[in-house]
Short mmCIF file of C-alpha atoms and ligand atoms in Angstrom, two decimals:
data_model
loop_
_atom_site.label_atom_id
_atom_site.label_comp_id
_atom_site.label_asym_id
_atom_site.label_seq_id
_atom_site.Cartn_x
_atom_site.Cartn_y
_atom_site.Cartn_z
CA MET W 19 141.86 147.20 159.41
CA THR W 20 138.38 148.87 160.09
CA GLY W 21 136.61 149.04 163.24
CA GLY W 22 135.13 145.56 164.41
CA HIS W 23 131.91 144.60 162.82
CA ARG W 24 129.02 142.07 164.01
CA ILE W 25 127.68 140.01 161.12
CA GLY W 26 124.55 137.91 162.06
CA VAL W 27 123.74 134.43 160.24
CA VAL W 28 120.09 133.60 160.57
CA ALA W 29 120.20 130.29 161.93
CA VAL W 30 116.86 128.86 162.48
CA GLN W 31 117.34 126.18 159.92
CA GLY W 32 119.66 125.39 156.86
CA ASN W 33 123.46 126.24 155.75
CA VAL W 34 124.45 128.11 158.87
CA SER W 35 127.71 126.71 159.34
CA GLU W 36 128.86 127.09 155.89
CA HIS W 37 127.86 130.79 155.85
CA VAL W 38 129.77 131.38 159.22
CA ALA W 39 132.69 129.77 157.81
CA GLY W 40 132.43 131.90 154.44
CA ILE W 41 132.23 135.28 156.38
CA GLU W 42 135.11 134.09 158.61
CA ARG W 43 137.17 133.24 155.56
CA ALA W 44 136.32 136.56 153.80
CA ALA W 45 137.20 138.46 157.10
CA ALA W 46 140.62 136.76 157.22
CA ALA W 47 141.10 137.20 153.70
CA THR W 48 140.58 141.16 153.91
CA ASP W 49 142.08 141.37 157.37
CA ARG W 50 138.89 142.66 158.95
CA ASP W 51 137.71 142.42 162.40
CA VAL W 52 134.55 140.70 162.16
CA GLU W 53 132.39 138.73 164.97
CA VAL W 54 129.94 136.19 163.59
CA VAL W 55 126.89 135.72 165.55
CA GLU W 56 124.08 133.01 164.82
CA ILE W 57 120.50 134.25 165.16
CA ARG W 58 117.97 132.08 166.73
CA GLU W 59 115.84 134.46 168.62
CA SER W 60 114.54 138.11 168.39
CA GLY W 61 116.95 140.76 169.86
CA VAL W 62 120.08 140.10 167.86
CA VAL W 63 119.49 141.59 164.50
CA PRO W 64 119.23 145.21 165.65
CA ASP W 65 122.79 144.85 166.97
CA CYS W 66 124.04 143.44 163.56
CA ASP W 67 125.90 145.26 160.90
CA ALA W 68 125.28 142.90 158.12
CA LEU W 69 123.21 139.88 157.97
CA ALA W 70 123.42 136.62 155.92
CA LEU W 71 119.97 134.59 155.33
CA PRO W 72 121.03 131.08 154.36
CA GLY W 73 119.82 128.38 151.96
CA GLY W 74 117.64 125.56 153.38
CA GLU W 75 114.10 125.04 153.29
CA SER W 76 112.00 128.27 153.04
CA THR W 77 108.50 127.20 154.29
CA THR W 78 110.41 126.10 157.54
CA ILE W 79 112.76 129.32 157.71
CA SER W 80 109.83 131.92 157.23
CA ARG W 81 107.73 129.95 159.66
CA LEU W 82 110.43 130.15 162.32
CA LEU W 83 111.46 133.84 161.55
CA HIS W 84 107.70 134.82 162.25
CA ALA W 85 107.23 132.70 165.28
CA GLU W 86 110.40 134.07 166.94
CA GLY W 87 109.91 137.74 166.06
CA ILE W 88 112.96 137.90 163.96
CA ALA W 89 110.97 138.62 160.67
CA GLU W 90 110.12 142.18 161.51
CA GLU W 91 113.55 142.82 162.80
CA ILE W 92 115.09 141.88 159.40
CA VAL W 93 112.52 143.97 157.72
CA ALA W 94 113.30 147.05 159.85
CA SER W 95 117.15 146.63 159.58
CA VAL W 96 116.89 146.15 155.79
CA ALA W 97 114.65 149.62 155.63
CA ALA W 98 117.68 151.10 157.70
CA GLY W 99 120.11 149.95 154.97
CA THR W 100 121.53 147.01 156.75
CA PRO W 101 123.50 144.82 154.05
CA VAL W 102 122.02 141.33 153.72
CA LEU W 103 123.17 138.33 151.46
CA ALA W 104 120.30 135.89 151.04
CA THR W 105 120.95 132.59 149.32
CA CYS W 106 118.60 129.90 147.65
CA ALA W 107 115.67 129.60 150.23
CA GLY W 108 116.98 132.82 151.83
CA LEU W 109 116.15 134.33 148.35
CA ILE W 110 112.69 132.86 148.62
CA VAL W 111 112.09 134.14 152.37
CA ALA W 112 113.41 137.62 151.28
CA SER W 113 111.08 138.10 148.36
CA ARG W 114 107.73 139.84 147.69
CA ASP W 115 106.20 136.96 146.57
CA ALA W 116 107.29 133.20 146.62
CA ARG W 117 103.84 131.96 144.42
CA ASP W 118 103.47 129.40 147.56
CA ASP W 119 101.11 130.22 150.38
CA ARG W 120 103.16 127.86 152.95
CA VAL W 121 106.07 130.77 152.58
CA ASP W 122 105.51 133.94 154.49
CA THR W 123 107.86 136.04 152.63
CA LEU W 124 109.65 139.17 154.19
CA GLY W 125 109.10 141.29 151.02
CA VAL W 126 112.69 142.98 151.28
CA VAL W 127 113.70 142.09 147.96
CA ASP W 128 110.98 143.33 145.17
CA ALA W 129 110.86 140.06 143.17
CA ALA W 130 108.56 137.10 142.71
CA VAL W 131 110.39 133.70 142.75
CA ASP W 132 109.21 130.26 141.66
CA ARG W 133 110.48 127.82 144.11
CA ASN W 134 112.17 124.81 142.86
CA ALA W 135 111.77 126.15 139.19
CA PHE W 136 115.09 124.65 137.92
CA GLY W 137 114.44 121.65 140.23
CA ARG W 138 111.64 120.28 138.06
CA GLN W 139 113.95 119.54 135.27
CA VAL W 140 116.98 118.79 137.39
CA ASP W 141 117.67 118.81 141.12
CA SER W 142 121.07 120.45 140.97
CA PHE W 143 123.48 121.73 138.76
CA GLU W 144 126.82 124.18 138.71
CA ALA W 145 127.55 126.87 136.30
CA ASP W 146 130.29 129.53 135.95
CA LEU W 147 128.40 132.70 136.15
CA ASP W 148 129.64 136.17 135.14
CA VAL W 149 128.50 138.42 138.09
CA GLU W 150 128.25 142.27 137.93
CA GLY W 151 130.97 143.41 140.37
CA LEU W 152 133.25 140.26 140.22
CA ASP W 153 136.11 140.32 137.50
CA ASP W 154 136.27 136.82 136.93
CA PRO W 155 133.34 134.29 136.53
CA PHE W 156 131.65 132.70 139.84
CA HIS W 157 131.43 128.74 140.33
CA ALA W 158 127.85 128.51 141.27
CA VAL W 159 126.09 125.49 142.73
CA PHE W 160 122.11 125.28 142.33
CA ILE W 161 120.25 122.95 144.47
CA ARG W 162 116.57 122.65 144.00
CA ALA W 163 117.17 126.39 143.30
CA PRO W 164 114.20 129.06 142.72
CA VAL W 165 113.93 131.23 139.66
CA VAL W 166 113.31 134.86 139.87
CA ASP W 167 110.58 135.31 137.34
CA GLU W 168 109.65 138.94 138.08
CA VAL W 169 111.63 141.69 139.41
CA GLY W 170 110.59 145.31 140.41
CA PRO W 171 111.96 148.53 138.73
CA GLY W 172 114.48 149.08 141.41
CA VAL W 173 116.10 145.72 141.42
CA ASP W 174 119.55 144.98 139.44
CA VAL W 175 119.85 141.63 137.91
CA ILE W 176 123.59 140.81 138.42
CA ALA W 177 123.83 137.50 137.08
CA THR W 178 121.63 135.08 134.75
CA VAL W 179 121.38 131.49 133.45
CA GLU W 180 119.88 131.24 130.21
CA GLY W 181 118.44 134.38 130.33
CA ARG W 182 116.78 134.07 133.75
CA PRO W 183 118.05 136.29 136.89
CA VAL W 184 119.97 134.09 139.57
CA ALA W 185 121.53 136.97 141.25
CA ILE W 186 119.86 140.06 142.02
CA ARG W 187 120.39 143.48 144.05
CA ASP W 188 117.68 145.38 145.73
CA GLY W 189 119.30 148.00 147.73
CA PRO W 190 121.26 146.65 150.43
CA VAL W 191 120.12 143.18 149.77
CA VAL W 192 122.03 140.78 147.42
CA ALA W 193 120.05 137.57 146.65
CA THR W 194 121.12 134.61 144.92
CA SER W 195 119.44 131.33 143.53
CA PHE W 196 122.85 129.64 144.17
CA HIS W 197 124.77 128.70 147.18
CA PRO W 198 127.98 130.68 147.49
CA GLU W 199 128.20 129.30 150.85
CA LEU W 200 129.15 125.95 149.41
CA THR W 201 132.33 126.91 147.72
CA ALA W 202 135.51 128.15 148.82
CA ASP W 203 134.82 131.41 146.89
CA ASP W 204 134.05 133.98 149.38
CA ARG W 205 133.80 136.92 146.66
CA LEU W 206 129.92 137.24 146.93
CA HIS W 207 130.10 137.56 150.59
CA ARG W 208 132.57 140.22 150.28
CA LEU W 209 130.51 141.87 147.47
CA ALA W 210 127.10 141.79 149.60
CA LEU W 211 128.45 141.94 153.25
CA PHE W 212 131.83 143.68 153.36
CA ASP W 213 132.14 146.16 150.75
CA PRO W 214 129.12 148.32 151.74
CA LEU W 215 130.36 148.02 155.48
CA ARG W 216 133.83 149.53 154.12
CA THR W 217 131.94 152.28 152.43
CA GLY W 218 130.06 153.05 155.63
CA ALA W 219 133.31 152.97 157.86
CA GLU W 220 135.09 155.57 155.45
CA ALA W 221 131.96 157.74 154.71
N1 LIG L 28 113.74 124.75 147.06
C1 LIG L 28 113.96 125.12 148.51
C2 LIG L 28 112.92 125.80 149.18
O1 LIG L 28 112.04 126.14 148.67
C3 LIG L 28 115.52 125.83 148.52
C4 LIG L 28 116.36 124.92 148.33
C5 LIG L 28 117.82 125.21 149.04
O2 LIG L 28 117.98 126.24 149.74
N2 LIG L 28 118.82 124.64 148.38
O3 LIG L 28 113.14 126.21 150.44
#
């Protein structure tokens, strides 16, 4: 077991308990000493070794993050290399441009997204995805999912649906259009949040 790590789940709105459960499952499966904290106010993010930014409603999440002074703390943490897993609305909030004035994005992922792009045709769907870094397909649940329609040069596309990016990595941030927190499969939590911490602990 490595030394203890604190992982924060941004908890202003959205699928908070599902991310907490996913991180705790991943911690138990890998025998890691992890404390999970829910973040609703400023002052907590700087003490976290990794962060999850859940799905939910991106307009609400971004508004509350700025109102509470959490937004700039996340930006500073990512600049310092803190691993982040951002899912669905979390991806929208993390992006550079949500193509929607109601979302005040953080710009920690160099991508432009189209909110609810899949949702115009179909509200939700599931797909088995090949994800770079995972040995077997990941069963992905999409709910009113955003589409990544432009990525910057430093962004790796790690999974696609019909040729469109649905999982991307930009430095320490892994962002998905789908909801890994809604399935029992914790491999994306491990990939995004645990693997970088292990590297740090061994460095
Ligand atoms: N489409 C929603 C939004 O714009 C995100 C949906 C989700 O997180 N399931 O915030």
